[in-house]
Tab-separated table of C-alpha atoms in Angstrom:
chain	number	residue	atom	x	y	z
O	1	MET	CA	-21.183	26.946	15.514
O	2	GLN	CA	-18.764	25.478	13.126
O	3	THR	CA	-15.362	23.407	14.211
O	4	GLN	CA	-12.845	22.284	12.014
O	5	PHE	CA	-10.703	19.283	12.610
O	6	PRO	CA	-7.637	17.794	10.809
O	7	VAL	CA	-8.047	14.458	9.453
O	8	ARG	CA	-6.785	12.090	6.743
O	9	TYR	CA	-8.988	10.858	4.309
O	10	GLY	CA	-8.719	7.631	2.638
O	11	ARG	CA	-10.199	4.816	0.208
O	12	ASN	CA	-8.855	1.536	0.703
O	13	TYR	CA	-8.720	0.671	-3.231
O	14	LYS	CA	-6.754	4.032	-3.795
O	15	VAL	CA	-3.732	2.953	-1.248
O	16	VAL	CA	-3.524	-0.597	-2.551
O	17	MET	CA	-3.184	0.324	-6.163
O	18	ALA	CA	-0.883	2.948	-5.106
O	19	ILE	CA	1.473	0.369	-3.479
O	20	VAL	CA	0.960	-2.385	-6.289
O	21	LEU	CA	0.868	-0.661	-9.582
O	22	PRO	CA	4.491	0.865	-9.235
O	23	CYS	CA	5.778	-2.717	-8.729
O	24	LEU	CA	4.433	-3.752	-11.965
O	25	LEU	CA	7.261	-1.683	-13.551
O	26	ILE	CA	9.625	-4.436	-12.575
O	27	TRP	CA	8.940	-6.343	-15.432
O	28	PRO	CA	9.824	-3.609	-18.062
O	29	PHE	CA	12.772	-2.981	-16.019
O	30	ILE	CA	14.241	-6.538	-16.577
O	31	GLU	CA	13.473	-6.492	-20.109
O	32	ALA	CA	15.368	-3.200	-20.442
O	33	LEU	CA	18.510	-4.802	-18.770
O	34	GLN	CA	18.346	-7.522	-21.129
O	35	LEU	CA	18.393	-5.156	-24.138
O	36	ILE	CA	21.476	-3.242	-22.840
O	37	GLU	CA	25.126	-4.461	-23.295
O	38	PRO	CA	26.148	-6.539	-20.345
O	39	LEU	CA	27.379	-4.946	-17.462
O	40	GLU	CA	29.497	-5.988	-14.768
O	41	GLU	CA	28.443	-7.523	-11.740
O	42	TRP	CA	28.592	-4.476	-9.389
O	43	GLN	CA	26.990	-2.119	-11.908
O	44	LEU	CA	24.048	-4.947	-12.492
O	45	TRP	CA	23.681	-4.878	-8.566
O	46	VAL	CA	23.963	-0.871	-8.326
O	47	SER	CA	21.169	-0.677	-11.028
O	48	ILE	CA	18.975	-3.359	-9.265
O	49	PHE	CA	19.066	-1.810	-6.109
O	50	ALA	CA	18.734	1.706	-7.470
O	51	PHE	CA	15.600	0.569	-9.184
O	52	LEU	CA	14.138	-1.089	-5.992
O	53	GLY	CA	14.853	2.101	-3.927
O	54	ILE	CA	13.061	4.187	-6.609
O	55	ILE	CA	9.922	2.004	-6.765
O	56	ILE	CA	9.672	1.716	-2.883
O	57	THR	CA	10.104	5.603	-2.759
O	58	PHE	CA	7.735	6.287	-5.583
O	59	SER	CA	5.082	3.610	-3.930
O	60	VAL	CA	5.281	5.414	-0.532
O	61	TRP	CA	5.030	9.129	-1.911
O	62	LEU	CA	2.068	7.687	-4.076
O	63	ALA	CA	0.420	6.164	-1.029
O	64	MET	CA	0.545	9.222	0.928
O	65	ARG	CA	-0.704	11.508	-1.870
O	66	VAL	CA	-3.823	9.106	-2.345
O	67	TYR	CA	-4.489	9.280	1.535
O	68	PRO	CA	-4.534	13.117	1.678
O	69	PRO	CA	-5.088	15.415	4.760
O	70	ALA	CA	-8.167	17.264	4.971
O	71	PHE	CA	-10.214	19.718	7.272
O	72	MET	CA	-13.528	18.244	8.474
O	73	SER	CA	-16.051	20.722	9.371
O	74	ILE	CA	-19.104	19.861	11.435
O	75	ASP	CA	-21.697	22.441	11.212
O	76	LYS	CA	-25.121	21.452	12.819
O	77	ASP	CA	-26.174	18.296	10.795
O	78	GLN	CA	-23.662	18.802	7.948
O	79	VAL	CA	-20.084	17.509	7.776
O	80	SER	CA	-17.668	18.771	5.407
O	81	LEU	CA	-14.392	17.785	4.002
O	82	LYS	CA	-12.024	20.385	2.357
O	83	PHE	CA	-8.730	19.247	0.654
O	84	ASP	CA	-5.621	20.829	-0.219
O	85	PRO	CA	-6.059	21.976	-3.848
O	86	SER	CA	-2.395	21.511	-4.815
O	87	ASN	CA	-2.319	17.789	-4.304
O	88	PHE	CA	-3.689	16.613	-7.839
O	89	LEU	CA	-4.584	13.200	-6.364
O	90	SER	CA	-6.897	14.452	-3.708
O	91	PRO	CA	-10.776	14.150	-4.075
O	92	ALA	CA	-12.819	17.498	-4.611
O	93	ASP	CA	-14.314	19.153	-1.261
O	94	PHE	CA	-17.727	17.740	-0.492
O	95	THR	CA	-20.226	18.249	2.052
O	96	PHE	CA	-22.848	15.777	3.291
O	97	PRO	CA	-25.733	15.541	5.781
O	98	ILE	CA	-25.354	13.579	8.889
O	99	SER	CA	-28.385	11.918	8.045
O	100	ASP	CA	-26.960	10.546	4.997
O	101	ILE	CA	-24.462	8.606	6.928
O	102	THR	CA	-25.782	4.717	6.582
O	103	ALA	CA	-22.700	3.146	8.522
O	104	PHE	CA	-20.038	4.586	10.871
O	105	THR	CA	-17.740	1.757	11.889
O	106	LEU	CA	-14.662	1.883	14.084
O	107	GLY	CA	-11.455	0.116	12.786
O	108	GLU	CA	-8.034	-0.272	14.068
O	109	ILE	CA	-4.595	-1.030	12.502
O	110	ARG	CA	-1.691	-1.768	14.820
O	111	GLY	CA	-3.321	0.107	17.307
O	112	ASP	CA	-4.274	3.111	15.103
O	113	GLU	CA	-8.120	3.716	15.149
O	114	TYR	CA	-10.150	5.018	12.001
O	115	TYR	CA	-13.634	5.012	11.086
O	116	VAL	CA	-15.050	3.775	7.629
O	117	ILE	CA	-18.124	6.176	6.688
O	118	THR	CA	-20.426	4.807	4.207
O	119	THR	CA	-23.151	7.697	2.847
O	120	GLN	CA	-25.976	7.773	0.465
O	121	ASN	CA	-26.876	10.187	-1.925
O	122	PRO	CA	-24.471	9.669	-3.640
O	123	ARG	CA	-23.264	6.437	-2.197
O	124	ARG	CA	-19.308	6.933	-0.689
O	125	LYS	CA	-17.580	4.646	1.450
O	126	PHE	CA	-14.485	6.078	2.805
O	127	GLN	CA	-12.091	6.093	5.823
O	128	ILE	CA	-11.191	8.828	8.257
O	129	SER	CA	-8.257	8.875	10.608
O	130	ALA	CA	-6.233	11.154	12.783
O	131	SER	CA	-3.911	13.527	10.609
O	132	THR	CA	-0.854	12.970	12.621
O	133	TYR	CA	0.311	11.170	15.654
O	134	SER	CA	0.298	14.272	17.765
O	135	VAL	CA	-1.522	14.315	20.973
O	136	GLU	CA	-3.297	17.420	19.761
O	137	ASP	CA	-4.620	15.990	16.444
O	138	MET	CA	-5.621	12.989	18.075
O	139	LEU	CA	-7.972	14.627	20.679
O	140	LEU	CA	-9.205	16.709	17.817
O	141	TYR	CA	-10.017	13.573	16.074
O	142	ASN	CA	-11.712	11.805	18.824
O	143	GLU	CA	-13.670	14.906	19.511
O	144	ALA	CA	-14.903	14.836	15.842
O	145	MET	CA	-15.772	11.476	15.960
O	146	VAL	CA	-17.547	11.597	19.290
O	147	GLU	CA	-19.769	14.304	17.860
O	148	ILE	CA	-20.539	12.375	14.590
O	149	SER	CA	-21.013	9.558	16.624
O	150	GLU	CA	-23.525	11.216	18.972
O	151	LYS	CA	-25.447	12.674	15.698
O	152	VAL	CA	-25.743	9.572	14.055
O	153	ARG	CA	-27.036	7.582	17.031
O	154	GLY	CA	-29.455	10.393	17.848
O	155	VAL	CA	-28.213	11.196	21.215
């Protein structure tokens, strides 16, 4: 019997890069401001705040794209992750046997639980969390993690 669970899939370095890299545009923005003719003070402030708003919005948008929703399927001793193909930043779908899990660690950020899963053949390290904060999604997520945990421990 195969069950599907909505989850979010992430890799920490991608989320950090999505937040940090857009901020590197600040220096070219400052250089561009120096090249254009002098602006009135209010125009300068509007330009700066508009640019910062764009950078913040872009960082959040990018971070959500690199932490995409997925459907996790657990079928006997296989775990499959399927992603929305319209998100060009999400990884390709993949499947791995539960026996390939070398680490299954619970983590928590501000009360939100996630699991870090490390696999072998090929070596991967990623985190899985609930897809939304709805009670239904949280229950489905917990059910999936308990099922994997029991299979990893051999219960």
